[in-house]
Coordinates of C-alpha atoms and ligand atoms in Angstrom, one line a residue:
M16 CA -39.3 49.3 -35.7
D17 CA -41.3 47.2 -38.2
F18 CA -39.9 47.2 -41.8
S19 CA -42.4 44.8 -43.2
D20 CA -44.1 47.5 -45.3
L21 CA -40.7 48.4 -47.0
K22 CA -39.9 44.7 -47.5
E23 CA -43.4 44.0 -48.9
K24 CA -43.0 46.9 -51.4
R25 CA -39.6 45.8 -52.5
K26 CA -40.9 42.3 -53.1
K27 CA -43.8 43.6 -55.1
H28 CA -41.5 45.9 -57.1
L29 CA -39.3 42.9 -58.1
L30 CA -42.4 41.4 -59.8
G31 CA -42.6 44.2 -62.3
G32 CA -45.9 44.0 -64.2
G33 CA -47.0 41.1 -61.9
K34 CA -46.2 37.5 -61.3
E35 CA -48.2 36.1 -64.3
K36 CA -46.8 38.6 -66.8
Q37 CA -43.3 38.1 -65.5
E38 CA -43.5 34.3 -65.8
E39 CA -44.9 34.5 -69.3
Y40 CA -42.0 36.8 -70.2
K41 CA -39.4 34.6 -68.6
N42 CA -40.9 31.5 -70.4
K43 CA -40.0 33.2 -73.7
G44 CA -36.3 32.9 -72.6
N45 CA -35.9 36.5 -71.3
L46 CA -34.3 37.7 -68.1
T47 CA -36.3 40.2 -66.1
A48 CA -35.2 43.8 -66.1
F49 CA -33.5 43.3 -62.7
E50 CA -31.8 40.1 -63.7
R51 CA -30.4 41.9 -66.7
M52 CA -28.9 44.6 -64.5
N53 CA -27.4 42.0 -62.2
T54 CA -26.0 40.1 -65.1
L55 CA -24.6 43.2 -66.7
M56 CA -22.8 44.4 -63.6
D57 CA -20.0 42.7 -61.5
S58 CA -21.7 40.4 -59.0
G59 CA -23.4 42.2 -56.2
T60 CA -22.5 45.7 -57.3
F61 CA -25.8 46.8 -58.8
V62 CA -27.5 49.5 -56.7
E63 CA -31.0 50.6 -57.7
I64 CA -32.3 54.2 -57.5
D65 CA -35.9 55.3 -57.5
P66 CA -37.7 51.9 -57.0
F67 CA -40.8 53.6 -55.7
V68 CA -41.5 56.1 -58.4
T69 CA -44.9 55.8 -60.1
H70 CA -46.6 57.6 -62.9
K71 CA -49.2 60.4 -62.2
C72 CA -51.5 59.6 -65.1
Y73 CA -55.3 59.3 -64.6
D74 CA -56.4 59.1 -68.3
F75 CA -57.7 55.9 -69.9
G76 CA -57.9 54.0 -66.6
M77 CA -54.2 54.4 -66.0
E78 CA -54.8 55.0 -62.2
K79 CA -55.4 51.3 -62.0
K80 CA -52.1 50.5 -63.7
R81 CA -49.6 52.0 -61.3
T82 CA -46.5 49.9 -60.8
L83 CA -43.6 50.7 -58.4
G84 CA -40.7 51.8 -60.5
D85 CA -43.0 52.6 -63.5
G86 CA -41.4 50.0 -65.8
V87 CA -37.8 50.9 -65.7
V88 CA -35.0 49.8 -63.4
T89 CA -32.3 52.4 -63.0
G90 CA -29.0 52.7 -61.0
Y91 CA -25.3 52.1 -61.0
G92 CA -22.8 49.4 -60.6
M93 CA -19.4 48.1 -61.7
I94 CA -18.3 46.4 -64.9
D95 CA -14.8 44.9 -64.6
S96 CA -14.5 47.1 -61.5
R97 CA -15.3 50.3 -63.4
L98 CA -18.3 52.4 -62.5
V99 CA -21.2 52.7 -65.0
Y100 CA -24.8 54.0 -64.8
A101 CA -27.6 52.0 -66.5
F102 CA -31.3 51.6 -67.1
S103 CA -33.2 48.5 -68.0
H104 CA -36.8 48.6 -69.4
D105 CA -39.3 46.3 -68.0
F106 CA -41.6 45.1 -70.9
T107 CA -44.0 43.5 -68.4
V108 CA -45.1 46.9 -67.2
I109 CA -47.3 48.5 -70.0
G110 CA -44.9 47.1 -72.6
G111 CA -41.9 49.0 -71.2
S112 CA -43.5 52.1 -72.6
L113 CA -42.2 55.5 -71.5
G114 CA -44.2 58.1 -69.6
A115 CA -43.1 61.2 -67.7
A116 CA -42.1 59.4 -64.5
F117 CA -40.2 56.7 -66.4
A118 CA -38.4 59.4 -68.4
S119 CA -37.4 61.4 -65.3
K120 CA -35.8 58.3 -63.8
V121 CA -33.7 57.7 -66.9
C122 CA -32.8 61.4 -67.1
K123 CA -31.7 61.3 -63.4
I124 CA -29.1 58.5 -64.0
M125 CA -28.0 60.1 -67.2
D126 CA -27.3 63.4 -65.3
L127 CA -25.4 61.5 -62.6
A128 CA -23.3 59.6 -65.1
L129 CA -22.4 62.8 -66.9
K130 CA -21.4 64.4 -63.6
Q131 CA -19.3 61.4 -62.7
G132 CA -17.9 61.0 -66.2
V133 CA -18.8 57.4 -66.6
P134 CA -20.6 55.4 -69.3
I135 CA -24.3 55.1 -69.7
I136 CA -25.7 51.7 -70.6
G137 CA -29.3 51.3 -71.8
I138 CA -31.1 48.0 -71.9
N139 CA -34.0 48.7 -74.2
D140 CA -37.2 46.6 -74.4
S141 CA -40.0 49.0 -75.0
G142 CA -43.0 49.9 -77.1
G143 CA -41.9 53.5 -77.1
A144 CA -43.9 56.6 -76.0
R145 CA -46.7 55.6 -73.6
I146 CA -49.7 56.4 -75.6
Q147 CA -51.9 57.2 -72.6
E148 CA -49.6 59.9 -71.3
G149 CA -49.7 61.8 -74.6
V150 CA -47.4 64.7 -74.9
E151 CA -45.8 64.0 -71.5
S152 CA -44.3 60.9 -73.1
L153 CA -43.0 62.8 -76.1
A154 CA -41.5 65.5 -73.7
G155 CA -39.9 62.7 -71.7
Y156 CA -38.3 61.2 -74.7
A157 CA -37.1 64.6 -75.9
E158 CA -35.5 65.2 -72.5
I159 CA -33.6 61.9 -72.9
F160 CA -32.6 62.6 -76.5
H161 CA -31.3 66.0 -75.4
R162 CA -29.2 64.3 -72.7
N163 CA -28.0 61.7 -75.2
V164 CA -26.7 64.5 -77.3
K165 CA -25.1 66.4 -74.4
A166 CA -23.4 63.2 -73.3
S167 CA -22.2 62.3 -76.8
G168 CA -18.4 62.4 -77.0
V169 CA -18.2 63.1 -73.3
V170 CA -19.1 59.6 -71.8
P171 CA -19.5 56.4 -73.9
Q172 CA -23.2 55.4 -74.4
I173 CA -24.0 51.9 -75.3
S174 CA -27.5 50.5 -76.1
V175 CA -28.6 47.0 -75.8
I176 CA -31.8 46.0 -77.6
M177 CA -33.5 43.0 -76.1
G178 CA -37.1 43.1 -77.2
P179 CA -39.4 44.7 -79.7
C180 CA -38.3 48.3 -79.5
A181 CA -40.3 51.0 -81.2
G182 CA -40.6 54.8 -81.6
G183 CA -38.6 56.7 -79.0
A184 CA -37.1 53.5 -77.8
V185 CA -35.1 53.3 -81.0
Y186 CA -34.2 57.0 -81.5
S187 CA -32.4 57.2 -78.2
P188 CA -30.2 54.2 -79.0
A189 CA -29.6 55.6 -82.5
I190 CA -27.9 58.6 -80.9
T191 CA -25.7 56.4 -78.7
D192 CA -22.3 55.1 -79.7
F193 CA -23.0 51.4 -80.1
I194 CA -26.1 49.2 -80.4
I195 CA -26.0 45.5 -79.6
M196 CA -29.1 43.5 -80.7
T197 CA -30.0 40.0 -79.5
K198 CA -31.3 37.8 -82.3
S199 CA -34.9 38.0 -81.1
A200 CA -35.0 41.8 -80.8
Y201 CA -36.6 44.3 -83.2
M202 CA -36.2 47.9 -83.8
F203 CA -38.6 50.0 -85.9
V204 CA -40.1 53.5 -85.9
T205 CA -43.5 51.8 -85.9
G206 CA -44.5 48.2 -85.9
P207 CA -46.0 46.1 -88.8
D208 CA -49.6 46.9 -87.9
V209 CA -49.1 50.6 -88.5
V210 CA -47.0 50.0 -91.6
R211 CA -49.9 48.0 -93.0
Q212 CA -52.4 50.8 -92.3
V213 CA -50.2 53.6 -93.7
T214 CA -48.5 52.0 -96.7
N215 CA -50.5 48.8 -97.3
E216 CA -47.3 46.9 -97.0
N217 CA -47.4 43.5 -95.4
V218 CA -44.2 42.9 -93.6
S219 CA -43.2 40.7 -90.7
F220 CA -41.5 41.9 -87.5
E221 CA -38.4 40.1 -88.6
D222 CA -38.2 41.6 -92.1
L223 CA -39.1 45.1 -90.9
G224 CA -36.7 45.5 -88.1
G225 CA -35.1 42.2 -87.0
A226 CA -31.6 42.0 -85.7
W227 CA -30.3 40.8 -89.1
V228 CA -32.0 43.7 -90.9
H229 CA -30.1 46.2 -88.7
N230 CA -26.8 44.3 -88.8
Q231 CA -26.8 43.6 -92.5
K232 CA -29.0 46.1 -94.3
S233 CA -29.6 49.3 -92.4
G234 CA -26.3 49.6 -90.5
V235 CA -28.3 50.8 -87.4
A236 CA -26.9 48.1 -85.1
H237 CA -23.2 47.3 -84.5
F238 CA -23.4 43.8 -83.1
I239 CA -25.8 40.8 -83.3
V240 CA -25.7 38.3 -80.5
E241 CA -27.3 34.9 -79.9
D242 CA -28.7 35.6 -76.5
E243 CA -28.6 37.9 -73.5
Q244 CA -25.6 36.2 -71.9
E245 CA -23.5 36.7 -75.1
C246 CA -24.8 40.3 -75.3
F247 CA -23.4 41.2 -71.9
S248 CA -20.0 39.5 -72.7
V249 CA -19.7 41.5 -75.9
L250 CA -20.6 44.7 -74.0
R251 CA -17.9 44.0 -71.4
K252 CA -15.4 43.4 -74.1
L253 CA -16.3 46.5 -75.9
L254 CA -16.0 48.6 -72.7
S255 CA -12.6 47.2 -72.1
F256 CA -11.2 49.2 -75.0
I257 CA -12.9 52.5 -74.0
P258 CA -12.0 55.0 -71.4
L259 CA -14.7 56.1 -68.9
N260 CA -14.9 59.6 -70.4
N261 CA -13.3 61.9 -73.0
L262 CA -10.7 63.2 -70.5
E263 CA -9.1 59.9 -69.9
N264 CA -7.0 57.7 -72.1
P265 CA -8.3 54.3 -73.0
P266 CA -7.2 51.6 -70.5
R267 CA -3.8 50.2 -71.5
V268 CA -3.3 46.6 -70.3
S269 CA 0.0 44.8 -69.8
S270 CA 0.6 42.7 -72.9
D271 CA 2.4 39.4 -73.1
D272 CA 2.6 39.6 -76.9
D273 CA 6.1 40.5 -78.2
P274 CA 5.9 44.1 -79.5
V275 CA 8.6 43.3 -82.1
R276 CA 7.0 40.0 -83.2
E277 CA 7.5 39.5 -87.0
E278 CA 5.0 37.7 -89.1
E279 CA 6.6 35.9 -92.0
E280 CA 3.2 34.9 -93.4
L281 CA 2.4 38.6 -94.1
N282 CA 5.4 38.7 -96.6
S283 CA 3.5 36.3 -98.8
I284 CA -0.1 37.2 -98.2
L285 CA -0.6 39.3 -101.3
P286 CA -1.6 37.3 -104.4
T287 CA 0.6 37.8 -107.5
N288 CA -2.4 39.0 -109.4
T289 CA -3.0 42.5 -108.0
N290 CA -6.7 42.2 -108.8
K291 CA -7.2 39.2 -106.6
A292 CA -8.5 39.4 -103.0
Y293 CA -6.8 38.4 -99.8
D294 CA -7.9 38.3 -96.2
M295 CA -7.4 41.7 -94.6
G296 CA -9.0 40.4 -91.4
L297 CA -6.0 38.1 -91.2
V298 CA -3.6 41.0 -91.6
I299 CA -5.3 42.7 -88.7
R300 CA -5.2 39.7 -86.5
K301 CA -1.5 39.1 -87.2
V302 CA -0.7 42.6 -86.2
V303 CA -2.7 43.2 -83.0
D304 CA -1.9 41.7 -79.6
N305 CA -2.7 38.0 -79.3
R306 CA -4.8 38.1 -82.5
D307 CA -7.6 39.7 -80.5
F308 CA -9.8 41.9 -82.6
L309 CA -13.3 43.0 -81.8
E310 CA -14.9 43.7 -85.2
V311 CA -17.7 46.3 -85.2
Q312 CA -20.6 46.2 -87.8
R313 CA -19.2 43.0 -89.2
F314 CA -22.1 42.2 -91.5
W315 CA -22.8 45.7 -92.9
A316 CA -20.8 47.5 -95.6
R317 CA -18.2 44.6 -95.5
N318 CA -16.0 46.5 -98.0
I319 CA -14.6 48.3 -94.9
I320 CA -13.5 46.6 -91.7
I321 CA -13.7 48.5 -88.4
G322 CA -13.0 47.4 -84.9
F323 CA -10.9 47.5 -81.8
G324 CA -7.6 45.8 -81.0
R325 CA -4.5 46.5 -78.9
L326 CA -0.9 47.3 -79.8
D327 CA 1.4 46.5 -76.9
G328 CA -1.6 46.8 -74.6
I329 CA -2.8 50.2 -76.0
P330 CA -6.4 50.1 -77.4
V331 CA -6.6 51.2 -81.0
G332 CA -9.4 51.6 -83.6
I333 CA -8.7 49.9 -86.9
I334 CA -10.2 50.9 -90.2
A335 CA -9.2 48.7 -93.1
N336 CA -10.4 48.3 -96.7
N337 CA -11.5 44.8 -97.3
P338 CA -10.4 43.4 -100.7
E339 CA -12.8 40.5 -100.2
A340 CA -15.9 42.6 -100.5
L341 CA -16.4 44.8 -103.6
A342 CA -12.6 44.9 -103.9
G343 CA -12.5 47.2 -100.9
V344 CA -13.9 50.1 -102.8
L345 CA -15.4 53.0 -100.9
D346 CA -19.1 53.4 -101.3
I347 CA -21.9 55.3 -99.5
D348 CA -22.3 52.7 -96.7
S349 CA -18.6 52.0 -96.1
C350 CA -17.9 55.8 -95.8
D351 CA -20.8 56.1 -93.3
K352 CA -19.6 53.1 -91.3
A353 CA -16.0 54.3 -91.1
T354 CA -16.9 57.9 -90.5
R355 CA -18.8 57.2 -87.3
F356 CA -16.1 54.9 -86.0
V357 CA -13.3 57.4 -86.7
R358 CA -15.3 60.0 -84.8
F359 CA -16.0 57.7 -81.9
C360 CA -12.3 56.9 -81.5
D361 CA -11.4 60.5 -81.8
C362 CA -13.9 61.5 -79.1
F363 CA -12.4 59.0 -76.7
N364 CA -8.7 59.3 -77.3
I365 CA -8.4 56.0 -79.1
P366 CA -5.5 56.0 -81.7
L367 CA -6.5 55.2 -85.2
I368 CA -4.8 52.7 -87.5
A369 CA -5.8 52.7 -91.2
L370 CA -4.8 49.7 -93.4
V371 CA -5.3 50.7 -97.0
D372 CA -6.0 48.8 -100.1
V373 CA -8.5 50.8 -102.0
P374 CA -9.2 51.0 -105.7
G375 CA -11.2 54.2 -105.3
F376 CA -14.8 55.3 -104.9
L377 CA -17.5 53.1 -106.4
P378 CA -18.7 54.8 -109.7
G379 CA -22.3 54.8 -111.1
T380 CA -25.7 56.4 -110.9
N381 CA -26.7 54.4 -107.9
Q382 CA -23.9 55.9 -105.9
E383 CA -24.0 59.4 -107.4
W384 CA -27.7 59.7 -106.9
G385 CA -27.3 58.5 -103.4
G386 CA -24.8 61.2 -102.7
I387 CA -21.4 59.4 -102.6
I388 CA -19.9 62.9 -102.9
R389 CA -21.4 63.9 -99.6
H390 CA -20.8 60.5 -97.9
G391 CA -17.2 60.3 -99.1
A392 CA -16.7 63.9 -97.9
K393 CA -17.8 62.8 -94.4
L394 CA -15.0 60.3 -94.1
L395 CA -12.5 62.9 -95.4
Y396 CA -13.8 65.3 -92.8
A397 CA -13.8 62.8 -90.0
F398 CA -10.1 61.8 -90.5
S399 CA -9.1 65.4 -91.1
E400 CA -10.5 66.6 -87.8
A401 CA -9.3 63.6 -85.7
T402 CA -6.5 64.7 -83.3
V403 CA -5.7 61.3 -81.8
P404 CA -2.5 59.5 -82.9
R405 CA -3.0 58.3 -86.5
L406 CA -1.1 55.7 -88.4
T407 CA -1.5 54.3 -91.9
V408 CA -0.1 51.3 -93.7
I409 CA -0.8 51.0 -97.4
T410 CA -0.7 47.4 -98.3
R411 CA -1.5 47.6 -102.0
K412 CA -3.8 50.0 -103.9
A413 CA -4.2 53.6 -102.8
Y414 CA -5.8 55.2 -105.8
G415 CA -7.2 58.7 -106.4
G416 CA -9.3 60.5 -103.9
A417 CA -9.5 57.3 -101.8
Y418 CA -5.7 57.7 -101.1
D419 CA -6.3 61.2 -99.7
V420 CA -9.3 60.1 -97.7
M421 CA -7.9 57.0 -96.1
N422 CA -5.8 58.7 -93.4
S423 CA -3.2 60.2 -95.7
K424 CA -0.3 62.4 -94.4
H425 CA -1.9 65.4 -96.1
I426 CA -5.0 65.2 -93.8
G427 CA -3.1 64.9 -90.6
A428 CA -1.9 61.3 -90.2
D429 CA 1.2 61.1 -88.1
Y430 CA 3.1 58.1 -89.6
N431 CA 2.4 56.6 -93.0
F432 CA 4.0 53.4 -94.1
A433 CA 3.7 51.4 -97.3
W434 CA 4.5 47.8 -98.2
P435 CA 6.7 47.5 -101.3
S436 CA 3.6 46.2 -103.1
A437 CA 1.8 49.6 -102.6
E438 CA 0.5 51.4 -105.7
I439 CA -0.1 55.0 -105.0
A440 CA -1.5 56.8 -108.0
V441 CA -4.3 58.9 -109.4
M442 CA -5.8 55.7 -110.8
G443 CA -4.9 52.1 -111.7
P444 CA -2.5 51.6 -114.6
E445 CA -5.0 50.3 -117.1
G446 CA -7.5 53.1 -116.5
A447 CA -4.8 55.7 -116.5
C448 CA -3.2 54.5 -119.8
N449 CA -6.6 54.4 -121.5
I450 CA -7.1 58.1 -120.7
I451 CA -3.6 59.6 -121.2
F452 CA -2.4 57.4 -124.0
R453 CA -5.7 57.0 -125.9
K454 CA -4.3 58.4 -129.1
E455 CA -1.0 56.4 -129.0
I456 CA -3.0 53.2 -128.3
T457 CA -5.6 53.6 -131.0
G458 CA -3.0 54.8 -133.5
S459 CA -0.7 51.9 -133.1
K460 CA -0.7 48.8 -135.2
D461 CA -1.0 46.4 -132.3
T462 CA -3.2 48.1 -129.8
Q463 CA -3.1 45.3 -127.3
K464 CA 0.8 45.2 -127.3
K465 CA 1.0 49.0 -127.1
R466 CA -1.4 49.1 -124.2
E467 CA 0.6 46.4 -122.4
E468 CA 3.9 48.3 -122.9
L469 CA 2.4 51.6 -121.7
V470 CA 0.7 50.0 -118.6
K471 CA 4.0 48.4 -117.7
D472 CA 5.8 51.7 -118.0
Y473 CA 3.2 53.5 -116.0
R474 CA 3.3 50.8 -113.3
T475 CA 7.1 51.1 -113.0
K476 CA 6.9 54.9 -112.8
F477 CA 3.8 55.5 -110.7
A478 CA 2.3 52.4 -109.2
N479 CA 4.8 51.9 -106.5
P480 CA 5.4 53.5 -103.0
Y481 CA 8.7 55.1 -103.9
V482 CA 7.4 58.2 -105.7
A483 CA 5.3 59.1 -102.6
S484 CA 8.1 58.1 -100.2
S485 CA 10.6 60.3 -102.1
K486 CA 8.4 63.2 -101.3
G487 CA 8.0 62.3 -97.6
Y488 CA 4.3 61.4 -98.0
I489 CA 5.2 57.9 -96.9
D490 CA 7.6 57.8 -94.0
D491 CA 9.0 54.5 -94.8
V492 CA 8.6 51.5 -97.0
I493 CA 8.5 48.4 -94.8
E494 CA 8.4 44.6 -95.2
P495 CA 4.9 43.3 -94.4
K496 CA 6.3 41.1 -91.6
E497 CA 7.6 44.2 -89.8
T498 CA 4.1 45.9 -89.7
R499 CA 3.3 45.1 -86.0
A500 CA 6.7 46.3 -84.7
R501 CA 6.7 49.5 -86.8
L502 CA 3.1 50.4 -85.8
I503 CA 3.9 49.8 -82.1
S504 CA 7.1 51.8 -82.1
S505 CA 5.6 54.7 -84.0
L506 CA 2.5 54.7 -81.8
I507 CA 4.5 54.9 -78.7
S508 CA 6.6 57.7 -80.2
I509 CA 3.4 59.9 -80.7
Y510 CA 1.2 58.6 -77.9
R511 CA 1.5 61.8 -75.9
K512 CA 0.4 63.8 -79.0
R513 CA -1.6 67.0 -78.3
A514 CA -3.2 68.8 -81.2
D515 CA -5.1 72.1 -81.1
R516 CA -7.8 73.1 -83.4
P517 CA -9.1 76.7 -84.0
K518 CA -11.7 77.7 -81.5
R519 CA -15.2 77.4 -82.9
K520 CA -18.7 76.2 -81.9
H521 CA -18.4 73.2 -84.1
G522 CA -17.6 72.4 -87.7
N523 CA -20.3 71.8 -90.4
M524 CA -19.7 68.2 -91.4
P525 CA -21.5 67.2 -94.6
V526 CA -23.9 64.8 -92.8
Ligands
LIG17 C1 -48.8 52.1 -74.2 C2 -48.2 50.0 -74.9 C3 -47.3 50.6 -75.9 C4 -47.2 52.0 -76.0 C5 -47.1 48.4 -76.0 N1 -48.0 48.7 -75.0 N2 -46.7 49.6 -76.6 N3 -48.9 50.8 -74.1 N4 -48.0 52.7 -75.1 N5 -46.5 52.6 -76.9 C6 -48.7 47.7 -74.2 C7 -49.8 46.9 -75.0 O1 -51.0 47.6 -75.0 C8 -49.8 45.7 -74.1 O2 -50.6 46.0 -73.0 C9 -48.4 45.5 -73.6 O3 -47.8 46.8 -73.8 C10 -47.6 44.5 -74.5 O4 -47.8 44.8 -75.8 P1 -48.2 43.8 -77.0 O5 -48.6 44.6 -78.1 O6 -49.2 42.8 -76.4 O7 -46.8 43.1 -77.2 P2 -46.2 42.5 -78.6 O8 -47.2 41.8 -79.3 O9 -44.9 41.8 -78.2 O10 -45.8 43.8 -79.4 C11 -44.9 44.7 -79.0 C12 -44.9 46.0 -79.8 C13 -46.4 46.5 -80.0 C14 -44.4 45.7 -81.2 C15 -44.0 47.0 -79.2 O11 -46.9 46.6 -78.6 C16 -46.4 47.9 -80.6 O12 -46.4 48.0 -81.8 N6 -46.6 48.9 -79.8 C17 -46.7 50.3 -80.3 C18 -45.3 50.7 -80.9 C19 -45.3 52.1 -81.4 O13 -45.9 52.4 -82.5 N7 -44.7 52.9 -80.6 C20 -44.4 54.3 -81.1 C21 -44.9 55.2 -80.0 S1 -44.6 56.8 -80.6 P3 -51.5 44.8 -72.2 O14 -52.2 45.6 -71.2 O15 -52.3 44.2 -73.3 O16 -50.5 43.9 -71.6 C22 -43.0 57.2 -80.0 C23 -42.5 58.5 -80.5 C24 -41.3 59.0 -79.6 O17 -42.4 56.4 -79.4 C25 -40.6 60.2 -80.3 C26 -39.7 59.8 -81.3 C27 -38.9 60.8 -82.0

């Protein structure tokens, strides 16, 4: 039998939008949609589905623009020997835009991934809804969004942005768990041309939706990477902490790092001046296995640090106030950042570790008008509803509502530890004394001296971990150097935790 027709078709299919367009695209430093799939997956494991699908549109001369595969490569393969399903947009085919056939291919692999209980990876490089296909494109996107939501919390969904993505091509990633952007990628609802027409605003691609904008300003993206190679290595690393689906535990690896390792340096990491900053990132790296910490959303809302590490080989999600940015205060963005991360970890059975040094919520009109009450409540809600093993270490300040919010015992944390330097109180000594001793201070001869005396007294009475620990709110006061050992032993003691919640459709989080 002659298979030349099949071979010819396959060859043509590999050229996407044509030899010329593909070359032009590659000359800009891009891999093709196929090459991206092959780079993403373990060598030789990628299997394509639906290479011969084409669109059925006859409007606007589209019958002359039919391409095998319709501009998206879909299929499955292995990443570190674990099954994933994936799709990869081909920008050389009508700008990677999405029509009905394209959407049905994506939906097919999403359905398969959900049936198998494995991650869905999307490589996005698309101008959004294919304008010529009208409502069919919008319907196609809605079908994808609907599946994104159905899959949310069931299988991990990771989006990679590798080109100028617009419209629907950004909304689907926005529903997924993580977004990785290459430095040359863009994300926007509509591009600079439309912005100019509608709002008269002149803005460049970069300033409207460049990778830095979404990693620093909007918080839409989670990682920024130099190029496509780095993108896939970050993606692999990220997946290494995550189970294939919500019914599995995250993959524990064998660790060669001593579980009872003590870190002397932590005993002297806190500055004597309690208002001075220190490197919470260093605390995290000293505690986790082999100093290996994958920070998520590193450049946005830096007053909170989130990311993945391992404790004795068990993947954990870490949420830590960062005294080096805004003194580690909780504000609108940091609450949003931490909330989504806590929820992700809880969906996928990843234990949570909170490292707390928080002076409170950021005051002021900016925050109040922006709804800090609502955003702060989100974080409170997210921690409260999380049923994974939850541990907390208070290193220094845990003031006011922020003490409650940051994984306190009262909202369901399993083990809460404090360093001897911890100050757990309704507010800091100075602020507290100004309120409760105002009359004594103003009525005294030497107000400065009186204030100092009262502050000292308050600090001795309240700004320490022993009041909370005498009530059992703190399970133990530990030396900083013991932090790793105590976290590991307590994590192992509750790792099999099962927690029920009342039966309901879903709660009503203050989003
Ligand atoms: C049809 C499209 C297209 C689209 C690009 N193309 N976007 N065709 N539908 N949405 C085509 C172009 O006509 C061109 O075809 C080729 O793809 C490459 O596009 P260029 O503009 O030449 O590339 P570039 O200069 O790199 O700009 C890329 C771009 C720009 C920034 C993505 O094309 C753009 O702004 N496109 C429209 C983006 C947009 O507004 N999409 C929103 C759709 S609405 P030729 O034949 O010349 O090679 C939507 C709603 C979904 O998605 C629902 C959300 C809830």
